Coordinates of C-alpha atoms and ligand atoms in Angstrom, one line a residue:
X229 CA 130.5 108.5 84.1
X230 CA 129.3 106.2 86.7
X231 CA 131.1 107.8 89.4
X232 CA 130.0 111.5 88.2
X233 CA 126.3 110.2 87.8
X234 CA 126.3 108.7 91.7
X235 CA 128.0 111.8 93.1
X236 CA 125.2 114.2 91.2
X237 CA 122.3 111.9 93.0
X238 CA 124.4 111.8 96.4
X239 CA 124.3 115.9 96.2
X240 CA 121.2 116.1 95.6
X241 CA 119.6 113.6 98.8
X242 CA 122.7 113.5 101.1
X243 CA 124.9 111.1 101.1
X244 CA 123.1 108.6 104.3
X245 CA 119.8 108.5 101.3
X246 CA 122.1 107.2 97.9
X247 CA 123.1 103.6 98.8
X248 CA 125.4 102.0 96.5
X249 CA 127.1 99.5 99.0
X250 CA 125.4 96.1 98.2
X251 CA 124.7 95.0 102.0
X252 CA 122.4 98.1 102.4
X253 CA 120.8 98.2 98.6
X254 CA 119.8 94.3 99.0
X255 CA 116.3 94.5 100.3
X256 CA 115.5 97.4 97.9
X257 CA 116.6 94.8 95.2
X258 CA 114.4 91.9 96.1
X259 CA 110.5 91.5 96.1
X260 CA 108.3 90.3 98.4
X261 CA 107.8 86.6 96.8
X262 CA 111.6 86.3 96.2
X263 CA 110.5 85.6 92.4
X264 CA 112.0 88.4 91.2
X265 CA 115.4 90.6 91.8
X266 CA 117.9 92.5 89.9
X267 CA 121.3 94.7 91.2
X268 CA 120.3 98.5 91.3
X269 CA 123.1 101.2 90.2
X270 CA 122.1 103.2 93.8
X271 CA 119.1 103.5 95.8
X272 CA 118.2 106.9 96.3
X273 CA 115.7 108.2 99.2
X274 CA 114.3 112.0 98.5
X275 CA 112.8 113.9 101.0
X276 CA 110.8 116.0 99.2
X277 CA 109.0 116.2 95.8
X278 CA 111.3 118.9 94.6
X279 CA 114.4 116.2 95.1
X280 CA 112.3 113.5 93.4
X281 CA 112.3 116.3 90.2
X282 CA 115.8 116.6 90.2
X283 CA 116.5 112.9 90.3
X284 CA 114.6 112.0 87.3
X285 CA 116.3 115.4 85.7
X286 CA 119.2 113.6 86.4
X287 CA 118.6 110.3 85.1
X288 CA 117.3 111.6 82.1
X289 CA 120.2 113.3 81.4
X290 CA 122.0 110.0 81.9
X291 CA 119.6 107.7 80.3
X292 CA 119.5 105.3 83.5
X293 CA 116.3 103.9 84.4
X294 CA 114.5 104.5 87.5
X295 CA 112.0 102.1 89.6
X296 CA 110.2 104.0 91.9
X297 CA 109.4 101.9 95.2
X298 CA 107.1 102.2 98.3
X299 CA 106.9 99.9 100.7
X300 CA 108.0 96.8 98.5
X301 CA 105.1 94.6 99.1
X302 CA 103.8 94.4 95.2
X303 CA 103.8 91.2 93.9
X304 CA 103.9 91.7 90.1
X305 CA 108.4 92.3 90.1
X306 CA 107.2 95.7 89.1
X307 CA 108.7 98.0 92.4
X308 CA 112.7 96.1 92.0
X309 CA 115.4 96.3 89.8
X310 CA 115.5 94.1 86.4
X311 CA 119.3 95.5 86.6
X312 CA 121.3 98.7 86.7
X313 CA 118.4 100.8 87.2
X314 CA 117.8 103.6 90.2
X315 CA 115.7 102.4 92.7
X316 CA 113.8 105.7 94.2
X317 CA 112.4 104.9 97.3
X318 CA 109.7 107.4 98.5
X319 CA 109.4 105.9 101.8
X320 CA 110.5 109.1 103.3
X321 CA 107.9 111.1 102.2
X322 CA 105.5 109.8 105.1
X323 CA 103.9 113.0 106.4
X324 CA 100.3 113.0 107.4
X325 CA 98.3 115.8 107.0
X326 CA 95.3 116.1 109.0
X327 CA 92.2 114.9 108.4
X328 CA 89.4 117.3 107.9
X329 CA 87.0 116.0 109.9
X330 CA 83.6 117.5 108.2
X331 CA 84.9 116.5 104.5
X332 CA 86.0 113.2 105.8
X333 CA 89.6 113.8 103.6
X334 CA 93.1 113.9 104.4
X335 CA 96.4 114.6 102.3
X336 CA 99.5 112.0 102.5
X337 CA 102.4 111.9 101.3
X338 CA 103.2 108.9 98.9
X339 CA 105.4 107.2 101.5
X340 CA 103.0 107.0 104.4
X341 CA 102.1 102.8 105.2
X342 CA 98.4 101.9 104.7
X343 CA 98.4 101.3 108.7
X344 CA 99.5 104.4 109.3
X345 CA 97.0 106.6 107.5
X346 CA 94.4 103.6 108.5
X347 CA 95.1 104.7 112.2
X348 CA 94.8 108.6 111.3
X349 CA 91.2 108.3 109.7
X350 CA 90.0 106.4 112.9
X351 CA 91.1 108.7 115.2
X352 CA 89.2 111.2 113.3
X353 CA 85.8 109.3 113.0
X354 CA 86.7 108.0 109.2
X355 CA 88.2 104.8 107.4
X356 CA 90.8 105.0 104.4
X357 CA 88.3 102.2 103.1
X358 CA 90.8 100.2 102.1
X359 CA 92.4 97.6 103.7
X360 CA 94.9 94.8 102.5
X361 CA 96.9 91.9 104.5
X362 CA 100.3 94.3 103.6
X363 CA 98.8 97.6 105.7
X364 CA 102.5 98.1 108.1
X365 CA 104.6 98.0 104.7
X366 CA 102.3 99.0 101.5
X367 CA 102.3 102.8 101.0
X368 CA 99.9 105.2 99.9
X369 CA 101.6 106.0 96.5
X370 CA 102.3 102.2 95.6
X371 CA 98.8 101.9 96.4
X372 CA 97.5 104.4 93.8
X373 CA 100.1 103.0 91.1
X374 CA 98.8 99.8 91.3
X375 CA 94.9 100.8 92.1
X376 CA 95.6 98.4 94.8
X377 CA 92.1 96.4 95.8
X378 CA 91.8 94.3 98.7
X379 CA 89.3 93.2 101.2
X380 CA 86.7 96.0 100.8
X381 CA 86.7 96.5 97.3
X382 CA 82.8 95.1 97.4
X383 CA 81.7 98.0 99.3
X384 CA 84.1 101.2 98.6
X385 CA 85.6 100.2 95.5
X386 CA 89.6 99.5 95.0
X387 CA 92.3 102.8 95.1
X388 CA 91.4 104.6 92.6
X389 CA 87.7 105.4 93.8
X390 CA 88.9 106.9 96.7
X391 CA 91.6 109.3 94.8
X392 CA 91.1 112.7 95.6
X393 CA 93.5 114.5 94.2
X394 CA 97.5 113.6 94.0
X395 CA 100.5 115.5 93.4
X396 CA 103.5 114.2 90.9
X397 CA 106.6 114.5 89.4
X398 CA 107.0 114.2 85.6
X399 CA 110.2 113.3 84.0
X400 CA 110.5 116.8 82.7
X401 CA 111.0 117.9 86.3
X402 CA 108.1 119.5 86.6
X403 CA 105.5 119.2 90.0
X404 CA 102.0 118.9 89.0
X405 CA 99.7 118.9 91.6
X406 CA 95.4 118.6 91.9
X407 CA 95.2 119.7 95.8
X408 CA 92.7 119.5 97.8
X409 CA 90.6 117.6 95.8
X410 CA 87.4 117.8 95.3
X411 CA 84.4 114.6 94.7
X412 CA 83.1 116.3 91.5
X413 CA 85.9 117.5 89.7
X414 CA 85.3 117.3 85.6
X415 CA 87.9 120.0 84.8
X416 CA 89.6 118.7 82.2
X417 CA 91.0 115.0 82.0
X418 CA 91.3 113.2 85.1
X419 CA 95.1 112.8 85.2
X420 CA 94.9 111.2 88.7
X421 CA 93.2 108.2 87.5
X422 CA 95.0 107.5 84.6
X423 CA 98.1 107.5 87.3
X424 CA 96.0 105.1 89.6
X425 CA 97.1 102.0 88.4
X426 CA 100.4 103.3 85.8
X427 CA 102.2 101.2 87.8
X428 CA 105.4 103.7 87.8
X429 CA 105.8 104.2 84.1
X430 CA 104.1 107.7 83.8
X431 CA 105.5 109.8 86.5
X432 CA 106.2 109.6 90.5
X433 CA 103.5 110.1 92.8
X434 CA 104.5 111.8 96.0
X435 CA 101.6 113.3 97.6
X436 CA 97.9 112.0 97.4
X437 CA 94.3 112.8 98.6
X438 CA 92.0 110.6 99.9
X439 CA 88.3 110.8 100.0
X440 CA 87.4 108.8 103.5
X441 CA 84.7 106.3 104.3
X442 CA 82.3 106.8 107.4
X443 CA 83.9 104.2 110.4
X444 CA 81.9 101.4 110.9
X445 CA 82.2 100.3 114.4
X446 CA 79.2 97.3 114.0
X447 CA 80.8 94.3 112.8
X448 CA 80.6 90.6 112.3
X449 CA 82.4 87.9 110.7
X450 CA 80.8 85.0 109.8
X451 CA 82.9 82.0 107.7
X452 CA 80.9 78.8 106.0
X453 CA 82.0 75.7 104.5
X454 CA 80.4 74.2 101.1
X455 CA 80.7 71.2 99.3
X456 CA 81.9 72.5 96.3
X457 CA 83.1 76.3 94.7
X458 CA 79.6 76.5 93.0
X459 CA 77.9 76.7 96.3
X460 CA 80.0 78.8 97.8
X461 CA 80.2 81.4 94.8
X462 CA 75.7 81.3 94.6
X463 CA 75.7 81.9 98.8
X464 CA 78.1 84.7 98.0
X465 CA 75.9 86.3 95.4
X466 CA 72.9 86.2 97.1
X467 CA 74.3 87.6 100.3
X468 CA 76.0 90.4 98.6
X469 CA 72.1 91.2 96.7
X470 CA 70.1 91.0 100.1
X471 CA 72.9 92.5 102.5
X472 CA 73.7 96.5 102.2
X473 CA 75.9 95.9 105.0
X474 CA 78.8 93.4 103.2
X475 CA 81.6 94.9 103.7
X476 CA 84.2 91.5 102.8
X477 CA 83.2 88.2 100.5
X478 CA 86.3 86.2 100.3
X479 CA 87.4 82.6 99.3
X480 CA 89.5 80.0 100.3
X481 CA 90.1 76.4 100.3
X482 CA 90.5 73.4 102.5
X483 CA 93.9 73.2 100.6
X484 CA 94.8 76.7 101.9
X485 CA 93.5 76.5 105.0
X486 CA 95.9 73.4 105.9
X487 CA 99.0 75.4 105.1
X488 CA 97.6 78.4 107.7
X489 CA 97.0 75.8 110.5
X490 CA 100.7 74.1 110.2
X491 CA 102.7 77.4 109.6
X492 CA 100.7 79.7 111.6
X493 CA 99.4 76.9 114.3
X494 CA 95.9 78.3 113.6
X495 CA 92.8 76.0 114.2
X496 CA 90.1 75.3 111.8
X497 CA 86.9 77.0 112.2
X498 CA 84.5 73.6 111.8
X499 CA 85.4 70.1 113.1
X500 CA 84.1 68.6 109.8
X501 CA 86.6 69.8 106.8
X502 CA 84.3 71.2 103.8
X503 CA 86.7 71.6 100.6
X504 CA 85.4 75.3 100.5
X505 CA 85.1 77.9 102.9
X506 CA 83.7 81.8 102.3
X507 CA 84.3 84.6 104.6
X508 CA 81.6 86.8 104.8
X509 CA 82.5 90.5 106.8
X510 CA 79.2 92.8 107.4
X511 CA 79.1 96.2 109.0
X512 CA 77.8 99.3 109.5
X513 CA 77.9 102.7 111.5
X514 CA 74.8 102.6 113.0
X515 CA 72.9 99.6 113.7
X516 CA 74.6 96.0 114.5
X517 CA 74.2 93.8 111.4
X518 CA 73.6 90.5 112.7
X519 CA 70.7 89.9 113.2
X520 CA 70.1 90.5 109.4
X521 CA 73.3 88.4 108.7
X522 CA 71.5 85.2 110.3
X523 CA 68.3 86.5 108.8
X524 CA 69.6 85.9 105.5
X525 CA 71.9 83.0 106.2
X526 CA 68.5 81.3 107.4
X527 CA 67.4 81.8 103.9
X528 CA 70.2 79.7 102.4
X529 CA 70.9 76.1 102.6
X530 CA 73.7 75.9 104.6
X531 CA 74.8 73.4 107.0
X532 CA 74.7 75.1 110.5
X533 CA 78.2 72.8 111.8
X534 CA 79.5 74.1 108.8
X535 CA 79.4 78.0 110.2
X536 CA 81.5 80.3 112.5
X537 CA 80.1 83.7 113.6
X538 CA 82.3 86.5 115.4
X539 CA 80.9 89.6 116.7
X540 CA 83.8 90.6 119.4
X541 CA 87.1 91.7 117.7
X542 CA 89.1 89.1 118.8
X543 CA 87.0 86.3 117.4
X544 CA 86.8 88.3 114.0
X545 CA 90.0 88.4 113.7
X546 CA 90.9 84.5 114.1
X547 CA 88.6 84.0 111.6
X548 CA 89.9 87.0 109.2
X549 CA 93.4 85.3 109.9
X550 CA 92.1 82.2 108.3
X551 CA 92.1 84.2 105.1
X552 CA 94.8 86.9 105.3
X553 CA 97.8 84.5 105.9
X554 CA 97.2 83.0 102.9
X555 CA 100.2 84.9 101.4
X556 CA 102.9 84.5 104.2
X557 CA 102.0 80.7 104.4
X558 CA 102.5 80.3 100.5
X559 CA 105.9 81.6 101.2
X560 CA 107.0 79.5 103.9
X561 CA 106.3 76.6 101.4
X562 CA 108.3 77.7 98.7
X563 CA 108.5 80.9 95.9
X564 CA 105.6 80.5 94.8
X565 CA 103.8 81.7 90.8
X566 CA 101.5 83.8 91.8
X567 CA 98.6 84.8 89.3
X568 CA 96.4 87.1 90.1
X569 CA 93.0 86.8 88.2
X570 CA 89.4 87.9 87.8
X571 CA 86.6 86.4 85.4
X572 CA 82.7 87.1 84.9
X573 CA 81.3 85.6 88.6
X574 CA 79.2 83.5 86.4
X575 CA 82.5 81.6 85.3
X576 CA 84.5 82.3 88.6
X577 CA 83.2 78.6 90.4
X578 CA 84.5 76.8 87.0
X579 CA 87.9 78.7 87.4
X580 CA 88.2 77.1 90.8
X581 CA 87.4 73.9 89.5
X582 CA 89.7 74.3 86.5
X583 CA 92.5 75.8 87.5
X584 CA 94.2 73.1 89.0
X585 CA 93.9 70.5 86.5
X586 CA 95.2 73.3 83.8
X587 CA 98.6 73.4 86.0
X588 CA 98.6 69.6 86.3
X589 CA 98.4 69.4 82.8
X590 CA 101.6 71.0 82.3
X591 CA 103.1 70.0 85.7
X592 CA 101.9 66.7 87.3
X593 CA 104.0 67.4 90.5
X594 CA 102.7 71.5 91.1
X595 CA 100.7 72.2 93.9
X596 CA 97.7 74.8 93.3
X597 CA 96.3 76.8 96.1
X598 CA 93.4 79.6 95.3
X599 CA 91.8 81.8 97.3
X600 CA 90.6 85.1 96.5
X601 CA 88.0 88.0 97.0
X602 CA 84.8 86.0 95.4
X603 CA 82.6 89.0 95.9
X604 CA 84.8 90.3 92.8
X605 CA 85.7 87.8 90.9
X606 CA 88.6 87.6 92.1
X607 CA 91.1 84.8 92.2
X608 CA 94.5 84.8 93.7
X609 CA 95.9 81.5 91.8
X610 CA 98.9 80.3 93.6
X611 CA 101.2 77.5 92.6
X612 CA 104.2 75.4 94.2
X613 CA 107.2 73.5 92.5
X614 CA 107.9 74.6 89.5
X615 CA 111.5 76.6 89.6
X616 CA 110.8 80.3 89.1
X617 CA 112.0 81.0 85.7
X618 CA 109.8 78.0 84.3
X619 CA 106.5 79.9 82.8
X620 CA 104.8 77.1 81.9
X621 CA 102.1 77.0 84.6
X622 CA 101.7 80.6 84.3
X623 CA 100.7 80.7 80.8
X624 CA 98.7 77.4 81.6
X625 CA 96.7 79.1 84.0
X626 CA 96.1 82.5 82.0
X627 CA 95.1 80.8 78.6
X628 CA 92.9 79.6 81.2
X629 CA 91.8 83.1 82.3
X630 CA 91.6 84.4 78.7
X631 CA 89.0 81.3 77.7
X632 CA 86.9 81.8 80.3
X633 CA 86.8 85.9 79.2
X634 CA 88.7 86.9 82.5
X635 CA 91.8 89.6 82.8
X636 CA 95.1 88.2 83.8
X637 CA 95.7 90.9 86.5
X638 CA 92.8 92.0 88.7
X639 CA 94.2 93.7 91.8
X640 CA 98.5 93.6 91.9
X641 CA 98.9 94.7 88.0
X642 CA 100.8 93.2 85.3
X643 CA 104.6 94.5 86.5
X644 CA 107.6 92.7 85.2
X645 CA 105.3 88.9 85.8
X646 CA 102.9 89.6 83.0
X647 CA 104.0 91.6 80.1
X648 CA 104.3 89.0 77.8
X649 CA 100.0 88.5 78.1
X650 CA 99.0 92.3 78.0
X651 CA 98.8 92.1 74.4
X652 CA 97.1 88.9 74.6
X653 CA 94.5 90.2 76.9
X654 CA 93.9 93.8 76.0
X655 CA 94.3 93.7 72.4
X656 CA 97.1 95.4 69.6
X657 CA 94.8 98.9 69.3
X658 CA 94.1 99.1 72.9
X659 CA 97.8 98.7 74.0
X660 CA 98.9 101.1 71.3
X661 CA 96.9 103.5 72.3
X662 CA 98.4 102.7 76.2
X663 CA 101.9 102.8 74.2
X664 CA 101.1 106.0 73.2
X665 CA 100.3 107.7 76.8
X666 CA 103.9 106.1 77.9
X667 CA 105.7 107.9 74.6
X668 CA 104.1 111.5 75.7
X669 CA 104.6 110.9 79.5
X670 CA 107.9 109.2 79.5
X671 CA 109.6 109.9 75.5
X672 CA 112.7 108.4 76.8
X673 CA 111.1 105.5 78.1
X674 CA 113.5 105.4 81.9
X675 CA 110.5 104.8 84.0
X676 CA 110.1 101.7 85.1
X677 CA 111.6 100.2 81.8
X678 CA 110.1 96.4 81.3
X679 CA 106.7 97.0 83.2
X680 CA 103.7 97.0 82.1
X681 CA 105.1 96.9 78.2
X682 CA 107.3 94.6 76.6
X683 CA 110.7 96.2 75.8
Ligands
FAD256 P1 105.6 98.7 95.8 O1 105.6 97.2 95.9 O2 106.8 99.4 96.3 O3 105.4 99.1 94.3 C1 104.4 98.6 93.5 C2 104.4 99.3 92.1 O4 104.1 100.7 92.2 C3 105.7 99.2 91.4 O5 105.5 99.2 90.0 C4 106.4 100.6 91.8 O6 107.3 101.0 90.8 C5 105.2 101.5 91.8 N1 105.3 102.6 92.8 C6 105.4 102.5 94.1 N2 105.4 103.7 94.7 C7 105.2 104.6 93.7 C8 105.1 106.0 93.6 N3 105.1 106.8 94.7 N4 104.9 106.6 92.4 C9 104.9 105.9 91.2 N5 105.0 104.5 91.3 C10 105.2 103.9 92.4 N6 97.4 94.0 96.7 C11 96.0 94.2 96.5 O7 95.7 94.9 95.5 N7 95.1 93.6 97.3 C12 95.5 92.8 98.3 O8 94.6 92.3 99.0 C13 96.8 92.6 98.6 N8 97.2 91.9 99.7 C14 98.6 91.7 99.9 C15 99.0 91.0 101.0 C16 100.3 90.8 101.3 C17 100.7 90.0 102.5 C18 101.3 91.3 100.3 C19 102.7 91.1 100.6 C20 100.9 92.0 99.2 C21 99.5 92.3 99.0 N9 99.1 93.0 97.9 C22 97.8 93.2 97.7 C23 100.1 93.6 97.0 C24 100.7 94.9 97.4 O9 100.6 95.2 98.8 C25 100.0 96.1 96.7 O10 100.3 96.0 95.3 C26 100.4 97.5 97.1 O11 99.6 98.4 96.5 C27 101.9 97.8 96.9 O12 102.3 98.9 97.6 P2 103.8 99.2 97.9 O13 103.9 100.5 98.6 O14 104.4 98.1 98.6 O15 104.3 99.4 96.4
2HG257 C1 95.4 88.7 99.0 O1 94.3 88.9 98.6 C2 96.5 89.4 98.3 O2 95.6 88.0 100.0 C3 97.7 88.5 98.0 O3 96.1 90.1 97.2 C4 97.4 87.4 97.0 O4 99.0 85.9 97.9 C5 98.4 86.3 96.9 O5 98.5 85.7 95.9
ZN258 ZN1 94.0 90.0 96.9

């Protein structure tokens, strides 16, 4: 059956896009943070939406599961195999479209990398208006399954704010489609947004439309050290309320930042080493903003050796490197547990302050490292040590999250890493009526079994 099952999805992609051999499935079958793998039945690499319907036609009929993949880069286990699954990777549906320069849109297919549609818009005069530290690898459709967030979130909002319109593939086989989009659009439910952040269990994505931002071309960086989170988190709030122009509020620690400077031989921004540091990006189209950048900084009580400012691109980037290699350093240390969180802003200083003595608690010899995108309450809470089937300083850290009235997934969703505390978090009606989108979407359950739900 096996055997028969392969040869129907080799027919249908060719046989150079249905890998079974191990040596060429293996980095289809392990995520980004090494935490999580599992052995696929065959890899399988459409090339067109019409091949994606007769794949899942296929598995259906066969009752294998299927985990759709982009670029790999999540960080949840949710885009790899838990074992004997399909993994359909829609990496080859890259295409382009071009960008209407007067609507400030463009169509992509769900394959095309963040970078790549990033460098499109700017040619054109627009931004995607999202932007993460995974832009070469992350795609477009894994973007929209996980309402990826990032660095701009602040100003633009996170994926699904800049969904257009999308096209999809149901398990049924069938292709439904909402293109071009359009910014007011109230026909009906709005199926794209309910697929914005399904994570792979509802249907494949395979085309989607973007709404662009205007290109900012003014910009400056600016990073500050405080003494303590609270501090850091009250410059953050007031910067956001008096600047129009914040386009970036992000976190990090002196913890952190010694990891970037001896893996990625980086220097620290201050000679003095403050335990907290904020990144603060402003920019606009027209006018430069840095003049009302110091303005306002002149307004706070901030120690003037304890700031950096960057107006060139070169020097804005050292300082956004500071920041963004926070991920690749955690895993040059180790594998690490990585919990991605967001609480009330009035509770987010206290999470940084808590956090590492709730992982102590259970783990006297974990490391804790946090950084995150302040200017939503957003904390990336990273931890060293503890093998990575031992949960205990996960569910330290999110009974944590849950006391202080936080979500246990912000930005990267719940995939395969936090199933077990969807319940706890959203509630038994809530989840239900979640369970009961999955049953009409997906009644045989293959997509993406053991994300986002408990089996
Ligand atoms: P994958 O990892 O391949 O898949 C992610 C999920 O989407 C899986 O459940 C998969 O099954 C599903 N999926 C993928 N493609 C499709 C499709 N076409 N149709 C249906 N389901 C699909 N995330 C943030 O939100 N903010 C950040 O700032 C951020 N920074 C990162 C920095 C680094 C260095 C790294 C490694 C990751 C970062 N991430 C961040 C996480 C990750 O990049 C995002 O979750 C991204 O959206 C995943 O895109 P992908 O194409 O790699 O998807
Ligand atoms: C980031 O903001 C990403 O850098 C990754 O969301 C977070 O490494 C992490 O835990
Ligand atoms: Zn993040």
């Amino acid at each position: 059956m096996t055997e028969a099952f392969v040869a129907a999805l080799s027919a249908i992609v060719g046989d150079d896009h249905c890998l079974t051999d191990p040596s060429l499935r293996a980095s289809y079958e392990t995520d980004w943070t090494r935490r999580f793998r599992g052995d696929a039945l065959a890899v399988v690499r459409p090339g067109s939406a019409d091949e994606v319907a007769r794949i899942l036609l296929a598995c259906v009929d066969a009752g294998i599961g299927v985990v759709p993949q982009g670029g790999n880069t999540g960080l949840v286990g949710g885009s790899v195999p838990r074992g004997g699954e399909v993994v359909l990777s829609l990496l080859r549906l890259n295409e382009i479209g071009e960008v209407e320069r007067g609507a400030g849109e463009v169509t992509v297919g769900a394959g095309a990398t963040l970078a790549a549609v990033q460098g499109a818009a700017r040619g054109a005069g627009w931004e995607v208006g999202v932007d993460l530290g995974a832009r070469d690898s992350a795609t477009i459709g894994g973007m929209v399954a996980t309402n990826a967030g990032g660095v701009n979130v602040v100003r633009h909002g996170s994926m699904r704010s800049r969904l257009l319109g999308f096209e999809a593939v149901r398990v049924d086989g069938t292709i439904i489609q909402r293109l071009p989009g359009m910014p007011k659009d109230n026909t009906g439910y709005d199926l794209g947004g309910l697929l914005a952040g399904s994570e792979g269990t509802l249907a494949i994505i395979t085309r989607v439309r973007l709404r662009l931002v205007p290109r900012l071309r003014n910009r400056a960086v600016c990073v500050i050290g405080f003494a303590d989170a609270a501090s850091a988190v009250a410059a953050a709030s007031e910067l956001r309320r008096r600047l129009a122009s914040v386009l970036a509020l992000e976190l990090f620690t002196d913890a952190g930042l010694d990891l970037i400077m001896r893996h990625a031989s980086l220097a620290a921004p201050f000679v003095v080493r403050p335990p907290v540091y904020l990144l603060i990006e402003v920019a606009s189209s027209d006018v430069d903003p840095t003049d009302t950048l110091f303005a306002a900084l002149g307004t706070l009580a901030v120690d003037e050796s304890l700031v950096a400012v960057a107006t060139d691109s070169g020097g804005r980037h050292r300082l956004w490197e500071l920041r963004e290699r926070h991920t690749e350093v955690m895993n040059a240390e180790g594998v690490p547990h990585k919990l991605d969180v967001s609480v009330p802003l009035a509770r987010y200083a206290e999470l940084v302050e808590r956090v590492p003595v709730a992982v102590a608690a259970v783990d006297s010899d974990a490391r804790t490292i946090v950084y995150g995108h302040v200017g939503d309450g957003n904390l990336h809470v990273n931890v060293l040590g503890p093998a990575s089937e031992d949960e205990a300083v996960d569910d330290a850290v999110l009974e944590l999250v849950l006391e202080l009235g936080g979500s246990v997934s912000a930005e990267h969703g719940i995939g395969v890493a936090k199933v077990a505390w969807l319940v706890r978090d959203r509630g038994v009606e809530t989840v239900a009526a979640m369970r009961a989108i999955k049953a009409a979407w997906d009644p045989t359950g293959i997509l993406n079994p053991g994300v986002v739900f408990e089996r």
